[in-house]
Short mmCIF file of C-alpha atoms and ligand atoms in Angstrom, two decimals:
data_model
loop_
_atom_site.label_atom_id
_atom_site.label_comp_id
_atom_site.label_asym_id
_atom_site.label_seq_id
_atom_site.Cartn_x
_atom_site.Cartn_y
_atom_site.Cartn_z
CA MET O 1499 21.58 3.71 6.41
CA THR O 1500 20.00 7.14 7.34
CA THR O 1501 16.73 7.32 9.12
CA MET O 1502 14.79 10.39 8.81
CA THR O 1503 11.48 11.88 9.32
CA ARG O 1504 9.84 13.00 6.03
CA PRO O 1505 10.62 16.73 5.57
CA ASP O 1506 7.01 17.50 4.77
CA GLN O 1507 5.82 15.65 7.77
CA LYS O 1508 4.46 18.04 10.48
CA ALA O 1509 5.84 17.46 14.00
CA ALA O 1510 3.86 14.86 15.92
CA ALA O 1511 3.68 14.76 19.52
CA PRO O 1512 6.16 12.06 20.69
CA ALA O 1513 4.51 8.75 20.77
CA PRO O 1514 6.75 6.25 22.50
CA ALA O 1515 7.20 2.98 20.70
CA PRO O 1516 5.65 0.04 22.86
CA ALA O 1517 8.10 -0.77 25.66
CA THR O 1518 8.33 -4.28 24.52
CA SER O 1519 9.85 -3.59 21.24
CA ASN O 1520 12.70 -1.19 22.65
CA HIS O 1521 15.14 -4.02 23.23
CA ILE O 1522 14.64 -5.40 19.86
CA PHE O 1523 15.11 -2.01 18.31
CA ARG O 1524 18.51 -1.83 20.11
CA GLU O 1525 19.47 -5.41 19.16
CA VAL O 1526 19.13 -4.68 15.50
CA GLY O 1527 20.39 -1.20 15.40
CA LEU O 1528 17.23 0.65 14.82
CA PRO O 1529 16.70 4.16 16.16
CA GLU O 1530 13.91 4.60 18.58
CA ASP O 1531 12.37 7.67 16.92
CA PRO O 1532 8.73 7.77 17.50
CA ASN O 1533 8.12 9.85 14.46
CA ASN O 1534 9.97 7.42 12.12
CA LEU O 1535 7.73 5.49 9.81
CA TYR O 1536 9.90 2.45 9.97
CA SER O 1537 9.98 2.52 13.66
CA GLN O 1538 6.28 3.02 13.90
CA THR O 1539 5.49 0.07 11.59
CA VAL O 1540 7.92 -2.32 13.11
CA GLY O 1541 6.76 -1.15 16.51
CA SER O 1542 3.20 -2.18 15.82
CA MET O 1543 4.46 -5.73 14.64
CA LEU O 1544 6.67 -6.21 17.64
CA HIS O 1545 3.70 -5.25 19.77
CA GLY O 1546 1.67 -8.10 18.02
CA ALA O 1547 4.70 -10.32 18.47
CA GLU O 1548 4.82 -9.72 22.26
CA VAL O 1549 0.96 -10.38 22.68
CA MET O 1550 1.18 -13.77 20.88
CA GLY O 1551 4.76 -14.70 22.16
CA LEU O 1552 6.64 -14.91 18.91
CA PRO O 1553 9.89 -16.44 19.40
CA HIS O 1554 12.81 -13.96 19.92
CA TYR O 1555 14.76 -14.95 16.70
CA LEU O 1556 11.79 -14.22 14.59
CA ARG O 1557 11.33 -10.85 16.05
CA LEU O 1558 14.92 -10.19 15.12
CA ILE O 1559 14.78 -11.45 11.63
CA LEU O 1560 11.51 -9.43 10.77
CA ALA O 1561 12.66 -6.23 12.45
CA GLN O 1562 15.18 -5.58 9.58
CA PRO O 1563 14.83 -6.30 5.85
CA LYS O 1564 17.07 -8.79 4.07
CA ASN O 1565 18.53 -6.54 1.37
CA GLU O 1566 18.49 -2.75 0.83
CA ILE O 1567 19.41 -1.77 -2.70
CA MET O 1568 20.03 1.86 -3.60
CA VAL O 1569 21.08 2.79 -7.12
CA HIS O 1570 21.85 6.06 -8.88
CA PHE O 1571 21.61 6.30 -12.70
CA PRO O 1572 21.95 9.02 -15.38
CA VAL O 1573 19.02 9.81 -17.77
CA LYS O 1574 19.06 12.08 -20.77
CA MET O 1575 16.36 14.87 -20.63
CA ASP O 1576 14.41 15.91 -23.74
CA ASP O 1577 16.58 19.03 -23.88
CA GLY O 1578 19.63 16.94 -24.18
CA SER O 1579 20.86 17.74 -20.62
CA PHE O 1580 21.57 14.76 -18.05
CA ARG O 1581 20.11 14.17 -14.73
CA LEU O 1582 21.11 11.74 -12.08
CA PHE O 1583 18.36 9.84 -10.32
CA LYS O 1584 18.07 7.66 -7.24
CA GLY O 1585 16.21 4.40 -7.05
CA TYR O 1586 15.62 1.83 -4.37
CA ARG O 1587 14.46 -1.80 -4.11
CA VAL O 1588 14.15 -3.06 -0.55
CA GLN O 1589 13.62 -7.03 -0.01
CA HIS O 1590 12.23 -7.46 3.26
CA ASN O 1591 11.63 -11.21 3.59
CA ASN O 1592 11.14 -14.22 1.16
CA ALA O 1593 10.42 -17.06 3.75
CA LEU O 1594 6.90 -17.58 2.09
CA GLY O 1595 7.89 -16.86 -1.60
CA PRO O 1596 9.46 -14.23 -3.95
CA TYR O 1597 9.76 -10.76 -2.75
CA LYS O 1598 6.75 -8.92 -3.84
CA GLY O 1599 5.67 -5.29 -3.87
CA GLY O 1600 5.26 -1.97 -5.62
CA LEU O 1601 7.47 0.83 -6.95
CA ARG O 1602 6.71 4.15 -5.63
CA PHE O 1603 7.55 7.08 -8.03
CA HIS O 1604 7.68 10.26 -5.76
CA HIS O 1605 9.97 13.40 -5.42
CA ASP O 1606 9.97 12.74 -1.62
CA VAL O 1607 10.59 9.01 -1.30
CA HIS O 1608 13.21 7.86 1.19
CA LEU O 1609 14.96 4.69 1.93
CA ASP O 1610 12.90 4.51 5.29
CA ASP O 1611 9.59 4.92 3.42
CA VAL O 1612 10.44 2.14 1.11
CA LYS O 1613 11.73 -0.06 4.01
CA SER O 1614 8.60 0.42 5.70
CA LEU O 1615 6.50 -0.49 2.68
CA ALA O 1616 8.49 -3.63 1.93
CA PHE O 1617 7.90 -4.76 5.51
CA LEU O 1618 4.13 -4.12 5.27
CA MET O 1619 4.25 -6.26 2.00
CA THR O 1620 5.70 -9.28 4.00
CA MET O 1621 3.00 -8.79 6.54
CA LYS O 1622 0.15 -8.31 3.91
CA CYS O 1623 1.14 -11.41 1.80
CA SER O 1624 1.27 -13.51 4.74
CA LEU O 1625 -2.02 -12.48 6.07
CA VAL O 1626 -3.93 -12.71 2.79
CA GLY O 1627 -2.43 -15.99 2.07
CA VAL O 1628 -0.51 -15.34 -1.23
CA PRO O 1629 2.78 -17.36 -1.65
CA TYR O 1630 4.94 -14.30 -1.57
CA GLY O 1631 7.43 -12.30 0.69
CA GLY O 1632 7.61 -8.56 0.75
CA GLY O 1633 9.57 -5.96 -1.05
CA LYS O 1634 9.05 -2.52 -2.32
CA GLY O 1635 11.00 0.08 -4.40
CA GLY O 1636 11.01 3.50 -5.94
CA ILE O 1637 12.50 6.31 -7.84
CA LYS O 1638 12.96 9.81 -6.31
CA VAL O 1639 11.08 11.50 -9.21
CA ASP O 1640 8.07 13.52 -9.66
CA PRO O 1641 6.26 11.73 -12.60
CA ARG O 1642 4.14 14.78 -13.20
CA LYS O 1643 7.20 16.88 -14.00
CA HIS O 1644 8.42 14.75 -16.81
CA SER O 1645 7.23 13.93 -20.34
CA ALA O 1646 6.37 10.52 -21.44
CA THR O 1647 9.55 10.08 -23.29
CA GLU O 1648 11.50 11.19 -20.25
CA MET O 1649 9.44 8.80 -17.97
CA GLU O 1650 10.19 6.08 -20.37
CA ARG O 1651 13.97 6.47 -20.28
CA ILE O 1652 13.86 6.78 -16.31
CA VAL O 1653 11.81 3.66 -15.85
CA ARG O 1654 13.88 1.61 -18.44
CA ARG O 1655 17.15 2.82 -16.93
CA PHE O 1656 16.04 1.96 -13.45
CA THR O 1657 15.16 -1.50 -14.63
CA THR O 1658 18.48 -2.01 -16.05
CA ALA O 1659 20.20 -0.86 -12.74
CA ILE O 1660 18.03 -3.38 -10.77
CA ALA O 1661 17.80 -6.18 -13.45
CA HIS O 1662 20.03 -8.53 -11.53
CA GLN O 1663 18.01 -8.07 -8.42
CA ILE O 1664 14.56 -8.87 -9.69
CA GLY O 1665 13.02 -11.70 -11.69
CA PRO O 1666 9.68 -13.84 -12.06
CA ASP O 1667 10.79 -16.22 -9.31
CA TYR O 1668 12.90 -13.84 -7.19
CA ASP O 1669 11.32 -10.48 -6.83
CA ILE O 1670 8.30 -9.09 -8.47
CA PRO O 1671 7.46 -5.44 -8.66
CA ALA O 1672 4.20 -3.85 -9.43
CA PRO O 1673 2.58 -0.35 -9.42
CA ASP O 1674 2.36 1.92 -6.42
CA VAL O 1675 1.87 5.66 -5.78
CA GLY O 1676 2.92 7.46 -8.82
CA SER O 1677 3.49 4.49 -11.02
CA ASN O 1678 1.23 2.99 -13.46
CA SER O 1679 0.50 -0.02 -15.99
CA GLN O 1680 2.37 1.94 -18.74
CA HIS O 1681 5.36 1.99 -16.50
CA MET O 1682 5.01 -1.61 -15.64
CA ALA O 1683 4.98 -2.49 -19.52
CA TRP O 1684 8.31 -0.65 -20.00
CA ILE O 1685 9.78 -2.64 -17.04
CA ALA O 1686 8.50 -5.96 -18.49
CA ASP O 1687 9.80 -4.95 -21.93
CA THR O 1688 13.24 -4.06 -20.70
CA TYR O 1689 13.59 -6.96 -18.62
CA THR O 1690 12.59 -9.27 -21.32
CA PHE O 1691 15.00 -7.65 -23.65
CA LEU O 1692 17.82 -8.15 -20.99
CA SER O 1693 16.93 -11.62 -20.28
CA GLU O 1694 16.33 -13.15 -23.54
CA ILE O 1695 17.64 -16.55 -22.52
CA GLY O 1696 15.84 -16.38 -19.14
CA GLY O 1697 12.67 -18.16 -17.84
CA SER O 1698 9.67 -19.21 -19.78
CA ASN O 1699 7.87 -15.87 -19.48
CA PRO O 1700 9.87 -13.04 -18.32
CA THR O 1701 7.11 -10.64 -18.28
CA ALA O 1702 5.90 -12.32 -15.10
CA THR O 1703 8.75 -10.40 -13.37
CA VAL O 1704 6.22 -7.47 -12.86
CA THR O 1705 2.62 -7.39 -12.29
CA GLY O 1706 0.01 -4.68 -13.00
CA LYS O 1707 0.91 -4.70 -16.70
CA PRO O 1708 -1.78 -3.17 -19.25
CA ILE O 1709 -4.21 -6.01 -20.25
CA GLU O 1710 -2.92 -6.20 -23.75
CA TYR O 1711 0.61 -7.26 -22.46
CA GLY O 1712 0.15 -9.93 -19.78
CA GLY O 1713 -1.90 -7.82 -17.34
CA SER O 1714 -5.01 -9.15 -15.52
CA LEU O 1715 -8.47 -8.09 -15.73
CA GLY O 1716 -9.58 -6.62 -12.46
CA ARG O 1717 -6.03 -5.48 -11.39
CA GLU O 1718 -6.51 -1.90 -11.82
CA LYS O 1719 -9.39 -1.59 -9.43
CA ALA O 1720 -8.10 -4.43 -7.14
CA THR O 1721 -6.93 -2.39 -4.09
CA GLY O 1722 -10.22 -0.45 -4.06
CA GLN O 1723 -12.15 -3.76 -4.65
CA GLY O 1724 -10.38 -5.25 -1.72
CA VAL O 1725 -11.13 -2.25 0.53
CA VAL O 1726 -14.88 -2.62 -0.29
CA ASP O 1727 -14.67 -6.51 0.11
CA THR O 1728 -13.12 -5.82 3.71
CA LEU O 1729 -15.90 -3.29 4.61
CA CYS O 1730 -18.78 -5.52 3.30
CA GLU O 1731 -17.24 -8.39 5.56
CA MET O 1732 -16.47 -6.23 8.63
CA LEU O 1733 -19.35 -3.66 8.78
CA PRO O 1734 -22.08 -6.07 10.09
CA GLU O 1735 -20.05 -6.42 13.10
CA LEU O 1736 -20.72 -2.69 13.69
CA LYS O 1737 -24.28 -3.28 12.78
CA LEU O 1738 -23.89 -1.31 9.48
CA GLU O 1739 -24.31 -2.03 6.03
CA PRO O 1740 -23.05 -0.20 2.91
CA LYS O 1741 -26.58 1.16 2.10
CA GLN O 1742 -26.69 2.89 5.57
CA CYS O 1743 -23.25 4.51 5.08
CA THR O 1744 -22.14 7.91 4.09
CA PHE O 1745 -18.41 8.11 3.51
CA SER O 1746 -15.30 10.13 2.92
CA VAL O 1747 -12.25 9.58 0.87
CA LEU O 1748 -8.91 11.09 1.33
CA GLY O 1749 -6.74 10.89 -1.85
CA PHE O 1750 -8.57 10.20 -5.13
CA GLY O 1751 -5.85 8.27 -7.36
CA ASN O 1752 -6.16 4.78 -8.02
CA VAL O 1753 -7.17 3.33 -4.47
CA GLY O 1754 -9.36 6.32 -3.51
CA SER O 1755 -11.26 6.49 -6.84
CA TRP O 1756 -12.03 2.78 -7.05
CA SER O 1757 -12.80 2.46 -3.40
CA GLY O 1758 -15.30 5.29 -3.92
CA LYS O 1759 -16.82 4.07 -7.13
CA ILE O 1760 -17.17 0.44 -5.93
CA PHE O 1761 -18.58 1.43 -2.41
CA GLN O 1762 -20.94 3.73 -3.85
CA ASP O 1763 -22.05 1.14 -6.26
CA LYS O 1764 -22.89 -1.09 -3.35
CA GLY O 1765 -25.23 1.78 -2.05
CA ALA O 1766 -23.13 3.97 0.11
CA LYS O 1767 -22.90 7.84 -0.33
CA LEU O 1768 -19.79 9.60 -0.87
CA VAL O 1769 -20.10 13.11 0.74
CA THR O 1770 -16.50 14.39 1.19
CA VAL O 1771 -13.35 13.94 -0.66
CA GLY O 1772 -9.89 15.43 -0.04
CA ASP O 1773 -6.58 15.30 -1.94
CA HIS O 1774 -3.49 17.36 -2.54
CA THR O 1775 -5.36 20.02 -4.35
CA GLY O 1776 -8.17 20.63 -1.71
CA PHE O 1777 -11.34 19.44 -0.15
CA ILE O 1778 -14.89 19.18 -1.45
CA LYS O 1779 -18.23 18.30 0.06
CA ASN O 1780 -21.96 17.63 -1.17
CA ASP O 1781 -24.38 16.18 1.19
CA LYS O 1782 -26.54 15.05 -1.50
CA GLY O 1783 -23.76 12.73 -2.69
CA ILE O 1784 -20.61 13.19 -4.98
CA ASP O 1785 -20.75 10.74 -7.83
CA ALA O 1786 -17.40 8.96 -7.57
CA HIS O 1787 -17.46 7.77 -11.45
CA ASP O 1788 -17.99 11.33 -12.44
CA LEU O 1789 -15.29 12.82 -10.04
CA ALA O 1790 -12.99 10.19 -11.44
CA VAL O 1791 -13.48 11.42 -14.93
CA TYR O 1792 -12.97 14.97 -13.83
CA VAL O 1793 -9.68 14.23 -12.02
CA ASN O 1794 -8.19 12.51 -15.05
CA LYS O 1795 -9.08 15.52 -17.29
CA PRO O 1796 -5.89 16.63 -18.79
CA LYS O 1797 -4.71 20.23 -17.93
CA SER O 1798 -5.22 21.12 -21.52
CA GLU O 1799 -8.84 20.43 -21.16
CA GLY O 1800 -9.31 22.40 -17.82
CA GLY O 1801 -8.17 19.63 -15.41
CA THR O 1802 -6.69 20.68 -12.20
CA GLY O 1803 -4.61 17.53 -11.67
CA GLY O 1804 -7.03 16.67 -8.75
CA ILE O 1805 -10.46 17.26 -7.35
CA ALA O 1806 -10.05 21.09 -7.01
CA GLY O 1807 -12.58 23.00 -9.05
CA TYR O 1808 -15.07 20.11 -9.42
CA PRO O 1809 -18.28 21.94 -10.06
CA LYS O 1810 -20.69 19.51 -8.45
CA ALA O 1811 -19.57 20.02 -4.95
CA GLU O 1812 -18.64 22.92 -2.77
CA LYS O 1813 -15.08 23.77 -1.51
CA ILE O 1814 -14.44 23.15 2.13
CA THR O 1815 -11.50 23.48 4.60
CA LYS O 1816 -9.32 20.71 5.68
CA GLU O 1817 -10.88 21.06 9.20
CA GLU O 1818 -14.40 21.02 7.86
CA PHE O 1819 -13.42 17.70 5.73
CA TYR O 1820 -12.08 15.97 8.74
CA LYS O 1821 -14.90 17.00 11.17
CA HIS O 1822 -17.81 16.03 8.59
CA LYS O 1823 -19.85 13.26 10.13
CA VAL O 1824 -19.78 10.02 8.09
CA GLU O 1825 -19.80 6.22 8.78
CA VAL O 1826 -16.75 5.40 7.02
CA PHE O 1827 -13.60 7.22 6.38
CA ILE O 1828 -11.19 5.95 3.72
CA PRO O 1829 -7.45 7.23 3.76
CA ALA O 1830 -6.25 6.34 0.43
CA ALA O 1831 -3.46 8.81 0.15
CA LEU O 1832 0.05 8.63 1.67
CA GLU O 1833 1.44 7.42 4.87
CA GLN O 1834 1.17 9.13 8.37
CA MET O 1835 -1.81 11.40 7.35
CA ILE O 1836 -3.94 10.54 10.31
CA GLN O 1837 -1.96 11.99 13.20
CA GLU O 1838 -3.44 13.10 16.65
CA PRO O 1839 -4.89 16.32 15.34
CA GLU O 1840 -6.62 14.48 12.48
CA ALA O 1841 -7.80 11.64 14.69
CA GLU O 1842 -9.28 14.09 17.23
CA MET O 1843 -11.25 15.68 14.45
CA LEU O 1844 -12.62 12.63 12.64
CA ASN O 1845 -16.31 12.04 13.14
CA CYS O 1846 -16.80 8.49 11.85
CA LYS O 1847 -17.33 5.09 12.95
CA VAL O 1848 -14.81 3.28 10.88
CA VAL O 1849 -11.45 4.01 9.33
CA ALA O 1850 -10.84 1.65 6.21
CA GLU O 1851 -7.19 1.95 5.50
CA GLY O 1852 -6.83 2.06 1.75
CA ALA O 1853 -3.31 3.56 1.83
CA ASN O 1854 -0.23 1.79 3.44
CA ALA O 1855 0.35 3.07 7.01
CA PRO O 1856 -1.98 6.12 6.83
CA THR O 1857 -2.49 6.16 10.72
CA THR O 1858 0.39 6.89 13.08
CA PRO O 1859 0.38 4.94 16.34
CA ALA O 1860 -0.31 8.05 18.26
CA GLY O 1861 -3.28 8.84 15.92
CA GLU O 1862 -4.40 5.40 16.35
CA ARG O 1863 -4.37 5.81 20.03
CA VAL O 1864 -6.72 8.75 19.75
CA LEU O 1865 -9.08 6.80 17.57
CA GLN O 1866 -9.16 3.96 19.96
CA ARG O 1867 -9.98 6.25 22.88
CA ARG O 1868 -12.68 7.69 20.72
CA GLY O 1869 -14.19 4.45 20.11
CA ILE O 1870 -13.47 4.58 16.08
CA GLU O 1871 -12.69 1.06 14.65
CA VAL O 1872 -9.54 0.82 12.34
CA LEU O 1873 -9.57 -1.68 9.43
CA PRO O 1874 -5.76 -2.03 9.17
CA ALA O 1875 -4.02 -1.71 5.82
CA ILE O 1876 -2.34 -5.09 5.81
CA LEU O 1877 -5.89 -6.39 5.72
CA CYS O 1878 -7.94 -3.59 4.04
CA ASN O 1879 -5.55 -2.94 1.06
CA ALA O 1880 -4.26 -6.39 0.40
CA GLY O 1881 -6.56 -6.59 -2.78
CA GLY O 1882 -3.84 -5.08 -5.20
CA VAL O 1883 -1.23 -7.68 -4.31
CA THR O 1884 -3.72 -10.49 -4.20
CA VAL O 1885 -4.70 -9.88 -7.89
CA SER O 1886 -1.06 -9.24 -8.65
CA TYR O 1887 -0.65 -12.83 -7.63
CA PHE O 1888 -3.54 -13.90 -9.93
CA GLU O 1889 -1.71 -11.93 -12.81
CA TRP O 1890 1.44 -13.83 -12.16
CA VAL O 1891 -0.23 -17.14 -12.07
CA GLN O 1892 -1.93 -16.40 -15.32
CA ASN O 1893 1.31 -15.50 -16.92
CA LYS O 1894 3.08 -18.54 -15.65
CA THR O 1895 0.33 -20.82 -16.79
CA PHE O 1896 -0.24 -18.95 -20.27
CA LYS O 1897 -3.95 -18.60 -19.30
CA SER O 1898 -6.40 -15.64 -18.74
CA TRP O 1899 -9.04 -15.61 -16.27
CA ASP O 1900 -12.29 -13.79 -16.75
CA LEU O 1901 -13.25 -10.83 -14.43
CA GLU O 1902 -15.83 -12.89 -12.55
CA ARG O 1903 -13.17 -15.40 -11.65
CA VAL O 1904 -10.69 -12.72 -10.50
CA ASP O 1905 -13.20 -10.92 -8.54
CA GLY O 1906 -14.48 -14.23 -6.96
CA GLU O 1907 -11.01 -15.49 -5.95
CA LEU O 1908 -10.08 -12.00 -4.52
CA LYS O 1909 -13.27 -11.97 -2.18
CA LYS O 1910 -12.24 -15.47 -0.96
CA HIS O 1911 -8.84 -14.17 0.01
CA MET O 1912 -10.20 -11.14 1.57
CA ILE O 1913 -12.81 -12.87 3.67
CA ALA O 1914 -10.25 -15.45 4.64
CA ALA O 1915 -7.84 -12.67 5.66
CA ALA O 1916 -10.75 -10.98 7.69
CA GLY O 1917 -11.40 -14.34 9.33
CA ARG O 1918 -7.87 -14.80 10.25
CA THR O 1919 -7.82 -11.11 11.92
CA ARG O 1920 -11.11 -11.75 13.72
CA ASP O 1921 -9.91 -15.09 15.17
CA ALA O 1922 -6.61 -13.60 16.54
CA ARG O 1923 -8.72 -10.69 17.87
CA ARG O 1924 -11.08 -13.15 19.78
CA LYS O 1925 -8.10 -15.29 20.86
CA TYR O 1926 -5.92 -12.41 22.23
CA LYS O 1927 -8.52 -9.89 22.95
CA CYS O 1928 -6.62 -7.16 21.03
CA ASP O 1929 -7.37 -4.46 18.67
CA LEU O 1930 -7.76 -5.15 14.97
CA ARG O 1931 -4.25 -4.02 13.87
CA THR O 1932 -2.55 -6.18 16.55
CA ALA O 1933 -4.74 -8.92 15.47
CA ALA O 1934 -3.94 -8.62 11.77
CA TYR O 1935 -0.20 -8.83 12.53
CA ILE O 1936 -0.72 -11.79 14.58
CA GLY O 1937 -2.46 -13.45 11.72
CA ALA O 1938 0.32 -12.83 9.62
CA LEU O 1939 2.97 -13.72 12.09
CA GLU O 1940 1.27 -16.99 12.84
CA ARG O 1941 1.73 -18.05 9.07
CA LEU O 1942 5.45 -16.75 8.97
CA GLN O 1943 6.24 -18.68 12.37
CA LYS O 1944 4.87 -21.99 11.04
CA ALA O 1945 7.10 -21.39 7.85
CA TYR O 1946 10.33 -20.74 9.73
CA GLU O 1947 9.70 -23.80 12.09
CA VAL O 1948 9.55 -26.24 9.43
CA ARG O 1949 12.23 -24.63 7.17
CA GLY O 1950 14.64 -23.70 9.97
CA ILE O 1951 17.43 -21.22 9.61
CA PHE O 1952 20.29 -22.10 7.26
CA PRO O 1953 22.87 -23.60 8.01
N1 LIG K 878 1.58 -1.34 -4.39
C1 LIG K 878 0.54 -2.12 -3.86
C2 LIG K 878 0.53 -2.40 -2.45
O1 LIG K 878 1.00 -1.55 -1.64
C3 LIG K 878 0.58 -3.43 -4.71
C4 LIG K 878 1.69 -4.28 -4.62
C5 LIG K 878 1.77 -5.47 -5.62
O2 LIG K 878 0.77 -5.64 -6.33
O3 LIG K 878 2.74 -6.21 -5.67
O4 LIG K 878 0.03 -3.26 -1.73
#
């Protein structure tokens, strides 16, 4: 396995991993690279493990994934030429149920990114109380650079390459950055075709499908809904309520736009937005619904592929974006975006992590020093996988739930996960990220205690 720092990642000042994790890193053969995403995420978990006194054998097991699958597969392009693609599926842990987690389609996805994201899924599923383990996959591809017909062949061929490694009771992919419900429909169809004599409903091998083909109501907005459910649950502790909040969103894809729309509908005011195309501000408020329509406009109709050029807000610099005073900041783009410089600039009371691992440990230390509360991703963005679980249950029972039921059940899971996190914080007097890890680890520990280690 190679471990690397993302090429597009700017050099962060070295932030040593917590001393307690160092010997585990050595025992399982992990590099002690403070800028490596996997070292960072596992380091935070090991800190929680130390605080709660998790047995040594569980620290070892959880510090590495069970399986790391890497595939290469050729695909014919529309012009008749062939290209070779690289795909991944990492299965981190299945002690609590089948491996579960999304597929990232991004030109710069590496094995270590996928490992980190798979690890986070194990923690997230445990904390939010769904009967799944953690997995993640991806294809090194820029979906924006391929026609629909090329993407269909890429997705179907990738599914074929990993078909023996997934399944409705074994490993269940879903959408993530760059992938969507159409891609999930192609996966479900390809898997069904390949497993005609398979289980009772092979389409349950993937979630986040279109409603017309086994998808669940409420799944598309689910991660954003979970972010807002968490905020509504946690804000009163900071003597805040949505109606008093201005907020800022970084990344305006699925998670960012839905978080924006739903938080706005609760009375909060969106004032700044940033994405890969630029940064915008309007102190009178940016209508998240209107901005989402603008962002989704095709290029042929004047769309810019992002927020750039949005006529109802002014363009600002990255620095102005981070420094703008808001109550809530929602990072909903990629990992490692809040490093020390961004953390120094932020002028907010709460960071609600809509993305996976958006804050580096060094960035988080700055936020802590500055008294900014962080609602950690394994709590805050667990809404997506929770509604994926509801979709899977609906597929398996051949039933469909109405939106009210989906939203209501989601809220219950989010409130319970927030409660577990708060309980751990109270018991161990720690920060919320450590507490969320402890909440997740406690459930895993109980399962391992009763099931034991084979043989
Ligand atoms: N990709 C989403 C996440 O990171 C959803 C995963 C799923 O639904 O399985 O949580």
